[in-house]
Amino acid sequence: MKLKNVFAGMIMCLAITSCIQDEGLNVEAAIDGCNGSNIQLSTINTYSKTVSIYVSKATDLSALEIQFELPEGADIEPVDAAANDHAPKYDFSNSKVPVTSEQTLEQYQRKFRVTSESRTTEAVYMITVIKSELPTEYHFENIEDGNNKYHIFYEFNLQKAEMLQWASGNPGFNLTGMARSPLDYITIQSQGYIGKGAKLETKSTGSFGAGVSMPIAAGNLFIGSFEVGNALKDAMKATKFGFPFYKHPTRLSGYYKFKPGTDYTSYTLGSDGKKNFFIDASMNGKDKGDIYAVLYEADNVEDFLDGYNSLNSPKIVSLARIKSEDVKETSEWTSFDLPFVLQNNKTINDNMLAAGKYKLAIVFSSSVEGAAFKGSVGSTLWIDEVTIHCEEDND
């Protein structure tokens, strides 16, 4: 009788333990976000289980990189696998949707199944890939912040099939734990010259940043992508600048305000090659923001400039950049109009342009040397109503 009771107790304990383990597993099955080196914009409708991904019309859809953001422990796979699927790259090339009078944009669709960590919940999403081009006007009116810790800016013009999701260093700043709300990040939406605009601010990264020799983070906004997985290993390499561009840019114009911070963080290199950071009193109040656009040759859609070579690569064809001395401290919206100047003895080849062999990047930063972790905490650059003027615009 006693032995029977012991076995019964053991079985009950195992059952309770099993229940506790099961309850600890995540039951969520959803797509929280997706990005990739060629994705210009992505939108998710959790109710209809649909995802729209906008890519450049030059993108190779036989190997489209999609980095899915999923609930903890969940996984994702195509409902009908293609031979060329090798996560995180998927083959959409054979899934083109017939064009109709209602929908003229070039679209490709595949279904993906998300399975929860607990393996008890599944959700099937229809993912639509839409080919588009970069817009040439940027108003910063639209942000995606529903399920995000920080603001993500996007621009769209459905009539022209122009789409862009701006990138920033917000994902990297999130690692520091310094932000308590979306408004605490280095790049946020604020009041603009017309309607809303972008506010970029250089901030301290606290003890976390000091521990990894990254004591400040400059507010930034750029066309391209940010690989947060490489942010701590090599932050400058983690920034990928530019998307394919099919027009001949002539000028970069817009409006800005700027306020420099006070204590200027700089560094010297020790004999061991490590950075020794200090406050440079001679530079207090002298920090500058940066505004530039660059057109460069790209061998393929996977070819990008980064934080090391975005201003000095031999592939650069044309550059429009504000002069440091022209970045004035001002609380009033101030216009800028910057000509594109040919670089490296190059000219723009119309055949290469039509073939998508050029990429365009626009970059804004609250500290001109912020990528090298030099700058003043508190330096703030506001940006709004930016336009890339092109030859065909006739203006």
Short mmCIF file of C-alpha atoms in Angstrom, two decimals:
data_model
loop_
_atom_site.label_atom_id
_atom_site.label_comp_id
_atom_site.label_asym_id
_atom_site.label_seq_id
_atom_site.Cartn_x
_atom_site.Cartn_y
_atom_site.Cartn_z
CA MET A 1 0.00 0.00 0.00
CA LYS A 2 2.82 2.31 0.92
CA LEU A 3 4.68 1.46 -2.31
CA LYS A 4 1.53 2.23 -4.30
CA ASN A 5 1.31 5.62 -2.60
CA VAL A 6 4.96 6.36 -3.42
CA PHE A 7 4.38 5.62 -7.13
CA ALA A 8 1.26 7.75 -7.13
CA GLY A 9 3.19 10.63 -5.56
CA MET A 10 5.99 10.31 -8.14
CA ILE A 11 3.52 10.37 -11.01
CA MET A 12 1.79 13.42 -9.56
CA CYS A 13 5.13 15.23 -9.18
CA LEU A 14 6.11 14.44 -12.75
CA ALA A 15 2.75 15.68 -13.99
CA ILE A 16 3.06 18.92 -12.04
CA THR A 17 6.64 19.41 -13.26
CA SER A 18 5.52 18.81 -16.85
CA CYS A 19 2.73 21.38 -16.48
CA ILE A 20 5.13 23.94 -15.05
CA GLN A 21 7.56 23.41 -17.94
CA ASP A 22 4.76 23.66 -20.51
CA GLU A 23 3.45 26.84 -18.93
CA GLY A 24 6.92 28.39 -19.19
CA LEU A 25 7.05 28.02 -22.96
CA ASN A 26 5.94 30.95 -25.12
CA VAL A 27 2.64 30.32 -26.92
CA GLU A 28 2.88 33.33 -29.27
CA ALA A 29 3.04 32.72 -33.01
CA ALA A 30 3.40 35.98 -34.95
CA ILE A 31 5.69 38.04 -37.15
CA ASP A 32 6.75 41.12 -35.18
CA GLY A 33 8.99 42.61 -37.84
CA CYS A 34 11.18 41.87 -40.82
CA ASN A 35 14.15 43.56 -42.41
CA GLY A 36 16.93 42.84 -44.83
CA SER A 37 19.64 44.49 -46.88
CA ASN A 38 17.29 45.18 -49.80
CA ILE A 39 14.06 45.89 -47.93
CA GLN A 40 13.00 49.53 -48.26
CA LEU A 41 9.81 49.22 -46.21
CA SER A 42 7.86 46.48 -44.45
CA THR A 43 4.36 46.65 -42.98
CA ILE A 44 2.57 43.97 -40.93
CA ASN A 45 -1.16 43.49 -40.35
CA THR A 46 -1.49 41.12 -37.40
CA TYR A 47 -5.25 40.81 -37.84
CA SER A 48 -5.29 39.74 -41.48
CA LYS A 49 -1.94 37.92 -41.10
CA THR A 50 -0.40 39.77 -44.03
CA VAL A 51 3.04 41.30 -44.56
CA SER A 52 3.96 43.74 -47.33
CA ILE A 53 7.65 44.06 -48.15
CA TYR A 54 8.86 46.74 -50.57
CA VAL A 55 12.17 46.15 -52.32
CA SER A 56 14.10 47.85 -55.09
CA LYS A 57 13.11 46.83 -58.58
CA ALA A 58 16.71 45.64 -59.06
CA THR A 59 16.51 43.09 -56.23
CA ASP A 60 17.21 39.45 -57.04
CA LEU A 61 14.05 37.75 -55.79
CA SER A 62 15.55 34.28 -56.11
CA ALA A 63 17.53 34.98 -52.91
CA LEU A 64 15.65 37.68 -50.99
CA GLU A 65 17.04 38.21 -47.50
CA ILE A 66 14.31 38.47 -44.87
CA GLN A 67 15.38 38.64 -41.24
CA PHE A 68 12.20 37.85 -39.31
CA GLU A 69 11.56 39.20 -35.82
CA LEU A 70 9.57 36.56 -33.92
CA PRO A 71 8.30 36.00 -30.38
CA GLU A 72 10.79 34.26 -28.10
CA GLY A 73 11.39 30.67 -29.14
CA ALA A 74 9.15 30.79 -32.23
CA ASP A 75 10.31 29.67 -35.65
CA ILE A 76 9.17 30.28 -39.22
CA GLU A 77 9.28 28.40 -42.50
CA PRO A 78 7.64 28.64 -45.93
CA VAL A 79 4.42 26.66 -46.25
CA ASP A 80 5.64 25.37 -49.61
CA ALA A 81 9.42 25.26 -49.59
CA ALA A 82 11.36 26.21 -52.73
CA ALA A 83 14.58 24.52 -53.74
CA ASN A 84 16.53 27.76 -53.41
CA ASP A 85 15.27 28.59 -49.91
CA HIS A 86 18.18 28.88 -47.50
CA ALA A 87 17.12 30.96 -44.50
CA PRO A 88 17.35 33.91 -44.16
CA LYS A 89 17.19 34.02 -47.98
CA TYR A 90 14.05 32.89 -49.79
CA ASP A 91 13.11 32.43 -53.43
CA PHE A 92 10.16 34.59 -54.50
CA SER A 93 11.09 34.63 -58.20
CA ASN A 94 8.44 32.08 -59.27
CA SER A 95 5.54 33.49 -57.27
CA LYS A 96 4.56 36.54 -59.30
CA VAL A 97 0.95 37.71 -58.90
CA PRO A 98 -0.90 38.43 -62.18
CA VAL A 99 -1.30 42.17 -62.79
CA THR A 100 -4.89 43.41 -62.76
CA SER A 101 -6.59 46.72 -63.47
CA GLU A 102 -6.94 47.24 -59.72
CA GLN A 103 -3.36 46.30 -58.85
CA THR A 104 -0.68 47.36 -61.32
CA LEU A 105 2.37 47.08 -59.06
CA GLU A 106 4.69 44.12 -59.65
CA GLN A 107 4.03 41.74 -56.74
CA TYR A 108 5.17 38.31 -55.55
CA GLN A 109 3.46 36.23 -52.84
CA ARG A 110 4.30 33.27 -50.62
CA LYS A 111 2.83 31.85 -47.41
CA PHE A 112 4.93 31.36 -44.28
CA ARG A 113 4.02 29.41 -41.14
CA VAL A 114 5.05 30.65 -37.68
CA THR A 115 5.10 28.06 -34.88
CA SER A 116 5.27 29.05 -31.22
CA GLU A 117 7.96 27.90 -28.83
CA SER A 118 5.38 25.71 -27.08
CA ARG A 119 4.53 24.11 -30.47
CA THR A 120 0.85 24.60 -29.56
CA THR A 121 0.14 27.68 -31.69
CA GLU A 122 0.54 28.27 -35.41
CA ALA A 123 -0.14 31.26 -37.64
CA VAL A 124 0.08 31.40 -41.44
CA TYR A 125 1.05 34.75 -42.97
CA MET A 126 0.78 35.82 -46.59
CA ILE A 127 3.96 37.71 -47.46
CA THR A 128 3.77 40.00 -50.48
CA VAL A 129 6.96 41.38 -52.01
CA ILE A 130 6.45 44.54 -54.04
CA LYS A 131 9.07 46.05 -56.34
CA SER A 132 9.44 49.81 -55.94
CA GLU A 133 11.84 52.76 -56.21
CA LEU A 134 13.27 55.22 -53.74
CA PRO A 135 11.21 58.38 -53.26
CA THR A 136 12.88 61.74 -53.87
CA GLU A 137 10.83 63.72 -51.33
CA TYR A 138 11.03 63.07 -47.59
CA HIS A 139 8.57 64.60 -45.12
CA PHE A 140 9.09 62.48 -41.96
CA GLU A 141 5.36 62.45 -41.23
CA ASN A 142 5.03 58.69 -40.85
CA ILE A 143 6.46 56.53 -38.08
CA GLU A 144 5.92 52.92 -37.17
CA ASP A 145 5.90 52.63 -33.40
CA GLY A 146 3.01 50.33 -32.50
CA ASN A 147 4.99 47.33 -31.27
CA ASN A 148 8.39 49.00 -31.42
CA LYS A 149 10.45 50.44 -28.61
CA TYR A 150 11.56 53.30 -30.85
CA HIS A 151 10.38 55.35 -33.82
CA ILE A 152 10.92 53.99 -37.32
CA PHE A 153 10.38 56.53 -40.12
CA TYR A 154 8.95 55.57 -43.49
CA GLU A 155 7.95 57.36 -46.69
CA PHE A 156 5.61 56.15 -49.41
CA ASN A 157 3.98 57.29 -52.62
CA LEU A 158 1.64 54.56 -53.85
CA GLN A 159 0.95 56.25 -57.19
CA LYS A 160 4.64 56.27 -58.07
CA ALA A 161 5.42 52.97 -56.30
CA GLU A 162 8.03 54.80 -54.22
CA MET A 163 8.78 53.39 -50.76
CA LEU A 164 11.44 53.84 -48.09
CA GLN A 165 11.93 52.74 -44.50
CA TRP A 166 14.63 54.91 -42.97
CA ALA A 167 17.35 53.26 -40.88
CA SER A 168 18.89 54.65 -37.71
CA GLY A 169 21.10 53.70 -34.79
CA ASN A 170 18.07 53.27 -32.51
CA PRO A 171 18.40 49.44 -32.47
CA GLY A 172 21.98 49.81 -31.24
CA PHE A 173 21.05 52.38 -28.62
CA ASN A 174 18.38 49.98 -27.38
CA LEU A 175 21.17 47.64 -26.23
CA THR A 176 22.42 50.24 -23.74
CA GLY A 177 19.24 50.18 -21.64
CA MET A 178 19.33 53.99 -21.41
CA ALA A 179 15.90 54.55 -22.99
CA ARG A 180 12.72 54.22 -20.94
CA SER A 181 10.32 55.32 -23.69
CA PRO A 182 10.39 55.90 -27.47
CA LEU A 183 11.13 59.58 -26.82
CA ASP A 184 14.36 58.69 -24.99
CA TYR A 185 16.06 57.34 -28.12
CA ILE A 186 18.65 59.12 -30.25
CA THR A 187 16.34 59.45 -33.28
CA ILE A 188 12.69 60.40 -32.78
CA GLN A 189 9.83 62.20 -34.50
CA SER A 190 9.22 65.79 -33.37
CA GLN A 191 7.71 69.05 -34.57
CA GLY A 192 8.99 69.86 -38.05
CA TYR A 193 9.22 72.78 -40.43
CA ILE A 194 5.91 71.56 -41.86
CA GLY A 195 3.96 69.13 -39.71
CA LYS A 196 6.32 66.55 -38.22
CA GLY A 197 10.06 66.19 -38.64
CA ALA A 198 13.03 64.20 -37.36
CA LYS A 199 15.01 65.02 -34.23
CA LEU A 200 18.50 63.52 -33.83
CA GLU A 201 20.35 63.88 -30.53
CA THR A 202 23.76 62.69 -29.34
CA LYS A 203 23.36 60.83 -26.03
CA SER A 204 25.43 59.05 -23.43
CA THR A 205 25.40 55.27 -23.61
CA GLY A 206 25.99 54.97 -19.85
CA SER A 207 27.99 52.25 -18.15
CA PHE A 208 27.13 49.76 -20.90
CA GLY A 209 28.68 51.97 -23.59
CA ALA A 210 31.70 52.80 -21.49
CA GLY A 211 32.34 49.10 -21.03
CA VAL A 212 32.50 48.50 -24.79
CA SER A 213 34.41 51.72 -25.66
CA MET A 214 31.32 53.38 -27.15
CA PRO A 215 30.58 56.17 -24.62
CA ILE A 216 28.24 58.19 -26.84
CA ALA A 217 25.74 57.54 -29.63
CA ALA A 218 25.01 60.20 -32.21
CA GLY A 219 21.45 60.59 -33.40
CA ASN A 220 21.36 59.50 -37.03
CA LEU A 221 19.00 58.75 -39.87
CA PHE A 222 20.02 57.25 -43.20
CA ILE A 223 18.95 55.36 -46.29
CA GLY A 224 20.14 51.81 -45.85
CA SER A 225 20.06 49.29 -43.02
CA PHE A 226 21.58 48.76 -39.58
CA GLU A 227 22.81 45.30 -38.61
CA VAL A 228 22.22 45.33 -34.87
CA GLY A 229 23.91 41.94 -34.51
CA ASN A 230 27.23 43.56 -35.49
CA ALA A 231 26.71 46.79 -33.55
CA LEU A 232 28.95 45.86 -30.62
CA LYS A 233 31.60 44.08 -32.67
CA ASP A 234 32.01 46.82 -35.28
CA ALA A 235 29.45 49.63 -35.22
CA MET A 236 30.80 51.37 -38.32
CA LYS A 237 30.61 48.16 -40.31
CA ALA A 238 27.05 47.57 -39.04
CA THR A 239 25.74 50.54 -41.04
CA LYS A 240 24.93 49.68 -44.65
CA PHE A 241 24.31 52.81 -46.73
CA GLY A 242 22.21 53.16 -49.87
CA PHE A 243 19.56 51.59 -52.08
CA PRO A 244 19.45 51.37 -55.90
CA PHE A 245 18.64 54.68 -57.59
CA TYR A 246 17.64 55.24 -61.23
CA LYS A 247 17.79 59.02 -61.57
CA HIS A 248 20.50 61.65 -62.08
CA PRO A 249 20.67 63.65 -58.80
CA THR A 250 21.65 67.31 -59.00
CA ARG A 251 20.88 68.84 -55.58
CA LEU A 252 19.95 67.95 -52.01
CA SER A 253 17.73 70.50 -50.28
CA GLY A 254 15.73 70.79 -47.07
CA TYR A 255 15.50 72.49 -43.69
CA TYR A 256 17.43 72.05 -40.45
CA LYS A 257 17.94 73.41 -36.95
CA PHE A 258 21.02 72.67 -34.84
CA LYS A 259 22.13 73.04 -31.22
CA PRO A 260 25.60 71.87 -30.15
CA GLY A 261 26.15 70.13 -26.84
CA THR A 262 28.80 71.16 -24.31
CA ASP A 263 31.21 68.50 -23.05
CA TYR A 264 33.00 67.08 -26.10
CA THR A 265 34.00 63.42 -25.92
CA SER A 266 37.23 62.55 -27.74
CA TYR A 267 39.95 59.92 -27.38
CA THR A 268 43.60 59.10 -27.84
CA LEU A 269 44.95 55.73 -28.89
CA GLY A 270 47.11 53.90 -26.40
CA SER A 271 50.16 51.84 -27.32
CA ASP A 272 47.90 48.79 -27.19
CA GLY A 273 45.60 50.31 -29.80
CA LYS A 274 42.77 50.86 -27.31
CA LYS A 275 40.84 54.13 -27.19
CA ASN A 276 41.32 56.26 -24.10
CA PHE A 277 38.31 58.59 -23.92
CA PHE A 278 38.37 62.04 -22.30
CA ILE A 279 36.46 65.33 -22.34
CA ASP A 280 38.15 67.80 -24.71
CA ALA A 281 37.45 71.24 -23.20
CA SER A 282 38.82 72.98 -26.31
CA MET A 283 35.92 71.54 -28.32
CA ASN A 284 33.12 72.29 -25.88
CA GLY A 285 30.18 73.84 -27.73
CA LYS A 286 31.86 73.30 -31.11
CA ASP A 287 30.26 70.04 -32.20
CA LYS A 288 28.67 70.06 -35.65
CA GLY A 289 25.87 68.11 -37.28
CA ASP A 290 26.27 66.49 -40.68
CA ILE A 291 24.08 66.34 -43.79
CA TYR A 292 25.09 64.60 -47.00
CA ALA A 293 23.96 62.44 -49.90
CA VAL A 294 26.15 60.16 -51.96
CA LEU A 295 25.66 58.35 -55.27
CA TYR A 296 27.99 55.41 -55.78
CA GLU A 297 28.64 52.47 -58.07
CA ALA A 298 27.35 49.13 -56.82
CA ASP A 299 28.49 45.89 -58.41
CA ASN A 300 25.31 44.18 -57.22
CA VAL A 301 22.44 44.66 -54.77
CA GLU A 302 24.57 43.17 -51.96
CA ASP A 303 27.27 45.84 -52.47
CA PHE A 304 27.07 48.64 -49.85
CA LEU A 305 29.12 51.48 -48.47
CA ASP A 306 29.48 51.53 -44.68
CA GLY A 307 30.61 53.80 -41.86
CA TYR A 308 34.24 53.46 -42.92
CA ASN A 309 33.99 54.41 -46.58
CA SER A 310 30.73 56.29 -47.13
CA LEU A 311 32.70 59.50 -47.83
CA ASN A 312 35.98 58.21 -49.25
CA SER A 313 35.24 55.11 -51.32
CA PRO A 314 36.65 55.10 -54.88
CA LYS A 315 33.19 53.92 -55.95
CA ILE A 316 31.64 57.29 -55.11
CA VAL A 317 30.42 59.07 -58.25
CA SER A 318 28.77 62.18 -56.84
CA LEU A 319 28.52 63.80 -53.41
CA ALA A 320 26.37 66.56 -51.91
CA ARG A 321 27.50 67.59 -48.41
CA ILE A 322 27.03 70.58 -46.17
CA LYS A 323 30.25 72.34 -45.16
CA SER A 324 30.99 72.06 -41.45
CA GLU A 325 31.34 75.83 -41.12
CA ASP A 326 27.87 76.25 -42.64
CA VAL A 327 26.20 74.24 -39.87
CA LYS A 328 25.14 77.14 -37.67
CA GLU A 329 23.63 76.99 -34.22
CA THR A 330 20.07 78.12 -34.80
CA SER A 331 16.67 77.71 -33.19
CA GLU A 332 15.01 78.79 -36.45
CA TRP A 333 14.40 76.46 -39.37
CA THR A 334 17.17 77.15 -41.87
CA SER A 335 17.22 76.02 -45.49
CA PHE A 336 20.07 74.15 -47.13
CA ASP A 337 20.61 73.53 -50.83
CA LEU A 338 23.62 71.38 -51.66
CA PRO A 339 24.84 70.62 -55.21
CA PHE A 340 25.97 67.14 -56.15
CA VAL A 341 29.64 67.33 -57.15
CA LEU A 342 31.26 64.60 -59.24
CA GLN A 343 34.00 62.63 -57.46
CA ASN A 344 36.95 60.39 -58.40
CA ASN A 345 36.98 61.69 -61.99
CA LYS A 346 33.76 59.79 -62.63
CA THR A 347 30.60 60.62 -64.55
CA ILE A 348 27.14 59.09 -64.39
CA ASN A 349 26.62 56.47 -67.08
CA ASP A 350 23.00 56.41 -68.29
CA ASN A 351 23.14 52.70 -69.18
CA MET A 352 24.43 51.79 -65.72
CA LEU A 353 21.79 54.05 -64.19
CA ALA A 354 18.98 52.27 -66.05
CA ALA A 355 20.41 48.89 -65.05
CA GLY A 356 20.35 49.76 -61.32
CA LYS A 357 24.14 49.85 -60.97
CA TYR A 358 24.10 52.95 -58.77
CA LYS A 359 22.96 53.37 -55.17
CA LEU A 360 21.94 56.52 -53.33
CA ALA A 361 22.36 57.19 -49.64
CA ILE A 362 21.25 60.20 -47.59
CA VAL A 363 22.81 60.55 -44.14
CA PHE A 364 22.00 62.87 -41.24
CA SER A 365 23.90 62.91 -37.93
CA SER A 366 23.78 65.08 -34.82
CA SER A 367 27.59 64.80 -34.47
CA VAL A 368 29.79 64.93 -37.55
CA GLU A 369 32.28 62.45 -36.04
CA GLY A 370 29.67 60.49 -34.14
CA ALA A 371 30.46 57.28 -36.02
CA ALA A 372 33.91 57.39 -34.40
CA PHE A 373 32.29 58.11 -30.98
CA LYS A 374 33.44 61.72 -30.94
CA GLY A 375 30.91 64.43 -30.15
CA SER A 376 28.98 66.25 -27.46
CA VAL A 377 26.12 64.81 -25.47
CA GLY A 378 23.15 67.09 -26.16
CA SER A 379 24.10 68.03 -29.73
CA THR A 380 20.79 68.04 -31.59
CA LEU A 381 19.96 68.22 -35.29
CA TRP A 382 16.39 68.68 -36.52
CA ILE A 383 15.59 67.78 -40.15
CA ASP A 384 12.51 68.22 -42.35
CA GLU A 385 11.19 68.58 -45.91
CA VAL A 386 14.17 67.07 -47.72
CA THR A 387 14.26 66.68 -51.50
CA ILE A 388 16.64 65.02 -53.95
CA HIS A 389 16.40 67.10 -57.14
CA CYS A 390 17.13 65.24 -60.36
CA GLU A 391 17.85 66.20 -63.96
CA GLU A 392 14.45 65.05 -65.20
CA ASP A 393 12.76 67.29 -62.61
CA ASN A 394 13.70 70.36 -64.70
CA ASP A 395 14.06 72.59 -61.65
#
